Amino acid sequence: MFRSPVLLTRVALASLIANALIVVTGGAVRLTGSGLGCDTWPQCTDGSYTPTRELGVHGLIEFGNRTLIGIVGPLAIAALVLAVLHKRRELIVPGALVVAAVAAQAVVGGVTVRMTLNPWIVASHFLLSMVALVPAYTLYARVRKDKPAAWVVPGPLRALVWALCGTSAAVLLLGTVVSGSGPHAGDVKAARTGFDPQAVAQLHTDAVFLLVGLTLALWLALKATNAPSRAVGILVVVELAQGIIGFVQYFTHLPVILVGAHMAGACAVWIATLAVWNELRTKG
């Protein structure tokens, strides 16, 4: 049973989904003002690992997000163990990296609380989740492919793929600066970056326009060369949907529900970007 390829595929997919889901729940913690619902770490409050009645609903929300590590961690370990049992060497490194990233996330999460939601540490907490999605997606993609990775596009288009991936990462980075400069700090005690929210939002928007332009250029180039273009087409759709959410949330003064949807969309854009890389790097 443990050597079943179907089981390995399902566990790898579950690990990928869990690593994306914990970003969304982490966003819910911040958007509900529950960032310090548990005011210390690894305990929830002095003398208790679980939230007390005094901590109220904020304590429950923060503690709920913390307990998700009990799902994300075991799934990552299970995927790694199954990769070893299947003797798939190409799966072991990304599997191990997911486990390491999950462990690092737990530590950074603790530091975030200890530092009273310092915006730069909060940003690193989010970005580490994006880093974790790279090996998580790589593991899932490799499970489904039995051929070695190789470029399926010519040299000039490879440079365009690199530029697209780099710009997508830059959009995520700038998004954390926007979040760290805006009103949703996670707690009234939390500091802000001090940057002008409108200025950093405009910079983020400029990067998004560049990303969409690069994606459309790559899609047209792939169509012209009869190269695989399905993943890039999906990325275009995801980017446009995310852009609409971004504009609406900005002009409606950042309602919590739309900010949360935008965070989920950030995961979707990044995963779709990784899918482009995988499609153009993998035969078959």
CSV table of C-alpha atoms in Angstrom, one decimal:
chain,number,residue,atom,x,y,z
A,1,MET,CA,0.0,0.0,0.0
A,2,PHE,CA,2.8,2.5,0.9
A,3,ARG,CA,4.4,1.9,-2.4
A,4,SER,CA,1.3,2.9,-4.3
A,5,PRO,CA,2.1,5.7,-6.9
A,6,VAL,CA,-1.5,7.0,-6.3
A,7,LEU,CA,-0.8,7.4,-2.6
A,8,LEU,CA,2.4,9.3,-3.3
A,9,THR,CA,0.7,11.6,-5.7
A,10,ARG,CA,-2.2,12.3,-3.3
A,11,VAL,CA,0.1,13.0,-0.4
A,12,ALA,CA,2.3,15.3,-2.5
A,13,LEU,CA,-0.8,17.2,-3.6
A,14,ALA,CA,-2.2,17.4,-0.1
A,15,SER,CA,1.2,18.8,1.1
A,16,LEU,CA,1.1,21.4,-1.6
A,17,ILE,CA,-2.5,22.4,-0.7
A,18,ALA,CA,-1.7,22.5,3.0
A,19,ASN,CA,1.3,24.8,2.5
A,20,ALA,CA,-1.0,27.2,0.5
A,21,LEU,CA,-3.9,26.9,3.0
A,22,ILE,CA,-1.7,27.9,5.9
A,23,VAL,CA,-1.0,31.2,4.2
A,24,VAL,CA,-4.7,31.9,3.9
A,25,THR,CA,-5.3,31.1,7.6
A,26,GLY,CA,-2.3,33.2,8.6
A,27,GLY,CA,-3.8,36.0,6.7
A,28,ALA,CA,-7.1,35.5,8.6
A,29,VAL,CA,-5.2,35.8,11.9
A,30,ARG,CA,-3.8,39.2,10.8
A,31,LEU,CA,-7.0,40.5,9.3
A,32,THR,CA,-9.1,39.7,12.4
A,33,GLY,CA,-6.6,41.5,14.6
A,34,SER,CA,-5.6,38.2,16.2
A,35,GLY,CA,-1.9,38.3,15.6
A,36,LEU,CA,-1.2,38.5,19.3
A,37,GLY,CA,-4.2,36.3,20.3
A,38,CYS,CA,-1.5,34.1,21.8
A,39,ASP,CA,0.9,36.5,23.3
A,40,THR,CA,4.0,34.3,23.5
A,41,TRP,CA,5.6,31.2,21.9
A,42,PRO,CA,5.8,28.2,22.0
A,43,GLN,CA,3.2,28.6,24.7
A,44,CYS,CA,0.0,30.4,23.9
A,45,THR,CA,0.2,32.5,27.1
A,46,ASP,CA,2.4,32.2,30.2
A,47,GLY,CA,1.6,28.9,31.8
A,48,SER,CA,-0.6,27.5,29.1
A,49,TYR,CA,0.0,26.0,25.6
A,50,THR,CA,-3.7,26.4,24.8
A,51,PRO,CA,-5.8,29.6,24.8
A,52,THR,CA,-7.4,30.6,28.0
A,53,ARG,CA,-10.9,32.2,28.4
A,54,GLU,CA,-9.3,35.6,29.0
A,55,LEU,CA,-7.8,35.5,25.5
A,56,GLY,CA,-11.2,35.3,23.9
A,57,VAL,CA,-11.9,34.7,20.2
A,58,HIS,CA,-8.5,36.2,19.2
A,59,GLY,CA,-6.7,33.5,21.1
A,60,LEU,CA,-8.8,30.8,19.5
A,61,ILE,CA,-8.1,32.2,16.0
A,62,GLU,CA,-4.3,32.5,16.6
A,63,PHE,CA,-4.1,29.0,18.3
A,64,GLY,CA,-6.1,27.5,15.4
A,65,ASN,CA,-3.5,28.7,12.9
A,66,ARG,CA,-0.7,27.4,15.0
A,67,THR,CA,-2.3,23.9,15.2
A,68,LEU,CA,-2.3,23.7,11.4
A,69,ILE,CA,1.4,22.9,11.7
A,70,GLY,CA,0.2,19.6,13.0
A,71,ILE,CA,-1.3,18.9,9.5
A,72,VAL,CA,1.3,20.6,7.3
A,73,GLY,CA,4.3,19.0,9.1
A,74,PRO,CA,3.1,15.4,9.0
A,75,LEU,CA,2.1,15.7,5.4
A,76,ALA,CA,5.5,17.0,4.5
A,77,ILE,CA,7.2,14.1,6.4
A,78,ALA,CA,4.8,11.6,4.9
A,79,ALA,CA,5.7,12.8,1.4
A,80,LEU,CA,9.4,12.5,2.1
A,81,VAL,CA,9.0,9.0,3.6
A,82,LEU,CA,7.0,7.8,0.6
A,83,ALA,CA,9.6,9.3,-1.8
A,84,VAL,CA,12.3,7.2,0.0
A,85,LEU,CA,10.2,4.1,-0.1
A,86,HIS,CA,9.6,4.5,-3.8
A,87,LYS,CA,13.3,5.0,-4.3
A,88,ARG,CA,12.7,8.1,-6.4
A,89,ARG,CA,15.9,10.1,-5.8
A,90,GLU,CA,14.6,13.1,-7.7
A,91,LEU,CA,11.8,13.4,-5.1
A,92,ILE,CA,14.0,13.2,-2.0
A,93,VAL,CA,15.6,16.7,-2.2
A,94,PRO,CA,12.4,18.6,-2.7
A,95,GLY,CA,10.7,16.5,-0.1
A,96,ALA,CA,13.4,17.2,2.4
A,97,LEU,CA,13.3,20.9,1.6
A,98,VAL,CA,9.5,21.1,2.3
A,99,VAL,CA,10.1,19.5,5.7
A,100,ALA,CA,12.9,22.0,6.4
A,101,ALA,CA,10.8,24.9,5.3
A,102,VAL,CA,7.8,23.9,7.5
A,103,ALA,CA,10.2,23.6,10.5
A,104,ALA,CA,11.6,27.1,9.7
A,105,GLN,CA,8.1,28.5,9.4
A,106,ALA,CA,7.3,27.4,12.9
A,107,VAL,CA,10.4,29.1,14.2
A,108,VAL,CA,9.8,32.3,12.3
A,109,GLY,CA,6.2,32.3,13.4
A,110,GLY,CA,7.4,32.2,17.0
A,111,VAL,CA,9.8,35.1,16.4
A,112,THR,CA,7.0,37.1,14.8
A,113,VAL,CA,5.0,36.9,18.0
A,114,ARG,CA,8.0,37.5,20.2
A,115,MET,CA,8.8,40.6,18.2
A,116,THR,CA,5.2,41.9,18.5
A,117,LEU,CA,4.4,41.5,14.8
A,118,ASN,CA,7.3,43.5,13.4
A,119,PRO,CA,6.2,44.1,9.8
A,120,TRP,CA,9.5,43.0,8.3
A,121,ILE,CA,9.4,39.7,10.2
A,122,VAL,CA,5.7,39.3,9.3
A,123,ALA,CA,6.8,39.8,5.7
A,124,SER,CA,9.6,37.2,6.0
A,125,HIS,CA,7.0,34.8,7.5
A,126,PHE,CA,4.8,35.2,4.3
A,127,LEU,CA,7.7,35.0,1.9
A,128,LEU,CA,9.0,31.8,3.6
A,129,SER,CA,5.7,30.3,2.8
A,130,MET,CA,6.2,31.2,-0.8
A,131,VAL,CA,9.6,29.6,-0.7
A,132,ALA,CA,8.1,26.4,0.8
A,133,LEU,CA,5.7,26.2,-2.1
A,134,VAL,CA,8.6,25.9,-4.6
A,135,PRO,CA,9.8,22.4,-3.4
A,136,ALA,CA,6.2,21.5,-2.5
A,137,TYR,CA,5.1,22.1,-6.1
A,138,THR,CA,8.3,20.6,-7.5
A,139,LEU,CA,7.7,17.4,-5.6
A,140,TYR,CA,4.1,17.2,-6.8
A,141,ALA,CA,5.1,17.9,-10.4
A,142,ARG,CA,7.9,15.3,-10.4
A,143,VAL,CA,5.7,12.7,-8.9
A,144,ARG,CA,3.5,13.0,-12.0
A,145,LYS,CA,6.4,12.9,-14.5
A,146,ASP,CA,8.8,10.1,-15.1
A,147,LYS,CA,11.1,12.0,-17.6
A,148,PRO,CA,14.1,14.2,-16.7
A,149,ALA,CA,13.7,17.9,-16.8
A,150,ALA,CA,14.9,19.7,-19.9
A,151,TRP,CA,14.1,22.9,-21.7
A,152,VAL,CA,11.5,22.6,-24.4
A,153,VAL,CA,11.9,26.2,-25.6
A,154,PRO,CA,14.8,27.9,-27.3
A,155,GLY,CA,17.4,30.1,-25.5
A,156,PRO,CA,15.7,33.5,-26.0
A,157,LEU,CA,12.4,32.2,-24.5
A,158,ARG,CA,14.3,30.7,-21.6
A,159,ALA,CA,15.4,34.3,-20.7
A,160,LEU,CA,11.8,35.4,-20.9
A,161,VAL,CA,10.7,32.6,-18.5
A,162,TRP,CA,13.4,33.6,-16.0
A,163,ALA,CA,12.3,37.2,-16.2
A,164,LEU,CA,8.7,36.2,-15.7
A,165,CYS,CA,9.6,34.1,-12.6
A,166,GLY,CA,11.8,36.8,-11.2
A,167,THR,CA,9.1,39.4,-11.7
A,168,SER,CA,6.5,37.2,-10.1
A,169,ALA,CA,8.7,36.9,-7.0
A,170,ALA,CA,9.3,40.7,-7.0
A,171,VAL,CA,5.5,41.2,-7.0
A,172,LEU,CA,5.2,39.0,-3.9
A,173,LEU,CA,8.0,40.9,-2.2
A,174,LEU,CA,6.5,44.3,-2.9
A,175,GLY,CA,3.1,43.0,-1.8
A,176,THR,CA,4.5,42.3,1.7
A,177,VAL,CA,5.8,45.9,1.8
A,178,VAL,CA,2.3,47.2,0.9
A,179,SER,CA,0.8,45.0,3.6
A,180,GLY,CA,3.3,46.1,6.2
A,181,SER,CA,2.5,49.7,5.4
A,182,GLY,CA,-1.3,49.4,5.4
A,183,PRO,CA,-3.9,49.3,8.2
A,184,HIS,CA,-4.2,45.6,8.8
A,185,ALA,CA,-1.3,45.1,11.2
A,186,GLY,CA,-2.7,42.1,13.1
A,187,ASP,CA,-2.9,44.0,16.5
A,188,VAL,CA,-3.0,47.6,17.7
A,189,LYS,CA,0.4,47.1,19.2
A,190,ALA,CA,2.0,46.2,15.9
A,191,ALA,CA,4.3,48.7,14.2
A,192,ARG,CA,4.1,49.7,10.5
A,193,THR,CA,7.0,50.1,8.0
A,194,GLY,CA,6.6,53.9,7.9
A,195,PHE,CA,6.4,54.0,4.1
A,196,ASP,CA,3.7,55.9,2.3
A,197,PRO,CA,1.0,53.2,1.6
A,198,GLN,CA,0.0,54.9,-1.7
A,199,ALA,CA,3.5,55.1,-3.0
A,200,VAL,CA,4.4,51.4,-2.2
A,201,ALA,CA,1.0,50.4,-3.6
A,202,GLN,CA,1.8,52.2,-6.9
A,203,LEU,CA,5.2,50.4,-7.0
A,204,HIS,CA,3.5,47.1,-6.5
A,205,THR,CA,1.0,47.9,-9.2
A,206,ASP,CA,3.8,48.8,-11.7
A,207,ALA,CA,5.4,45.4,-11.0
A,208,VAL,CA,2.1,43.7,-11.6
A,209,PHE,CA,1.7,45.4,-15.0
A,210,LEU,CA,5.2,44.3,-15.9
A,211,LEU,CA,4.4,40.7,-14.9
A,212,VAL,CA,1.2,40.7,-16.9
A,213,GLY,CA,3.1,42.1,-19.9
A,214,LEU,CA,5.8,39.5,-19.7
A,215,THR,CA,3.3,36.7,-19.3
A,216,LEU,CA,1.4,37.8,-22.4
A,217,ALA,CA,4.6,38.2,-24.4
A,218,LEU,CA,5.6,34.6,-23.4
A,219,TRP,CA,2.2,33.3,-24.3
A,220,LEU,CA,2.3,34.8,-27.8
A,221,ALA,CA,5.9,33.6,-28.3
A,222,LEU,CA,5.0,30.1,-27.3
A,223,LYS,CA,2.0,30.2,-29.7
A,224,ALA,CA,4.2,31.4,-32.5
A,225,THR,CA,6.7,28.5,-31.9
A,226,ASN,CA,4.2,25.8,-31.2
A,227,ALA,CA,5.6,25.3,-27.8
A,228,PRO,CA,3.5,24.2,-24.8
A,229,SER,CA,1.4,27.2,-23.7
A,230,ARG,CA,-1.4,25.9,-21.5
A,231,ALA,CA,0.2,26.8,-18.2
A,232,VAL,CA,1.0,30.3,-19.4
A,233,GLY,CA,-2.6,30.8,-20.5
A,234,ILE,CA,-3.8,29.7,-17.0
A,235,LEU,CA,-1.3,32.1,-15.5
A,236,VAL,CA,-2.7,35.0,-17.5
A,237,VAL,CA,-6.2,34.2,-16.3
A,238,VAL,CA,-5.1,34.0,-12.7
A,239,GLU,CA,-3.1,37.2,-12.9
A,240,LEU,CA,-6.1,39.1,-14.4
A,241,ALA,CA,-8.4,37.8,-11.6
A,242,GLN,CA,-5.9,38.7,-9.0
A,243,GLY,CA,-5.5,42.2,-10.5
A,244,ILE,CA,-9.3,42.8,-10.4
A,245,ILE,CA,-9.3,41.8,-6.7
A,246,GLY,CA,-6.4,44.1,-6.1
A,247,PHE,CA,-8.0,47.1,-7.7
A,248,VAL,CA,-11.3,46.6,-6.1
A,249,GLN,CA,-9.8,46.2,-2.6
A,250,TYR,CA,-7.8,49.4,-3.1
A,251,PHE,CA,-10.7,51.5,-4.2
A,252,THR,CA,-13.0,50.1,-1.6
A,253,HIS,CA,-10.5,50.9,1.2
A,254,LEU,CA,-9.2,47.4,1.9
A,255,PRO,CA,-12.2,45.4,3.2
A,256,VAL,CA,-11.0,42.4,5.1
A,257,ILE,CA,-12.8,39.8,2.9
A,258,LEU,CA,-11.1,41.2,-0.3
A,259,VAL,CA,-7.7,41.4,1.4
A,260,GLY,CA,-8.0,37.8,2.4
A,261,ALA,CA,-9.0,36.9,-1.2
A,262,HIS,CA,-6.0,38.8,-2.5
A,263,MET,CA,-3.7,36.8,-0.2
A,264,ALA,CA,-5.2,33.6,-1.6
A,265,GLY,CA,-4.7,35.0,-5.0
A,266,ALA,CA,-1.1,35.6,-4.4
A,267,CYS,CA,-0.6,31.9,-3.7
A,268,ALA,CA,-2.5,31.1,-6.9
A,269,VAL,CA,-0.3,33.4,-9.0
A,270,TRP,CA,2.9,31.9,-7.5
A,271,ILE,CA,1.7,28.3,-8.0
A,272,ALA,CA,0.7,29.1,-11.6
A,273,THR,CA,4.1,30.7,-12.1
A,274,LEU,CA,5.7,27.5,-10.9
A,275,ALA,CA,3.5,25.5,-13.2
A,276,VAL,CA,4.8,27.6,-16.2
A,277,TRP,CA,8.4,26.8,-15.2
A,278,ASN,CA,7.5,23.1,-14.8
A,279,GLU,CA,5.7,22.9,-18.2
A,280,LEU,CA,8.6,24.5,-20.1
A,281,ARG,CA,11.2,22.6,-18.2
A,282,THR,CA,9.7,19.1,-18.4
A,283,LYS,CA,9.4,16.7,-21.4
A,284,GLY,CA,6.2,14.9,-22.0
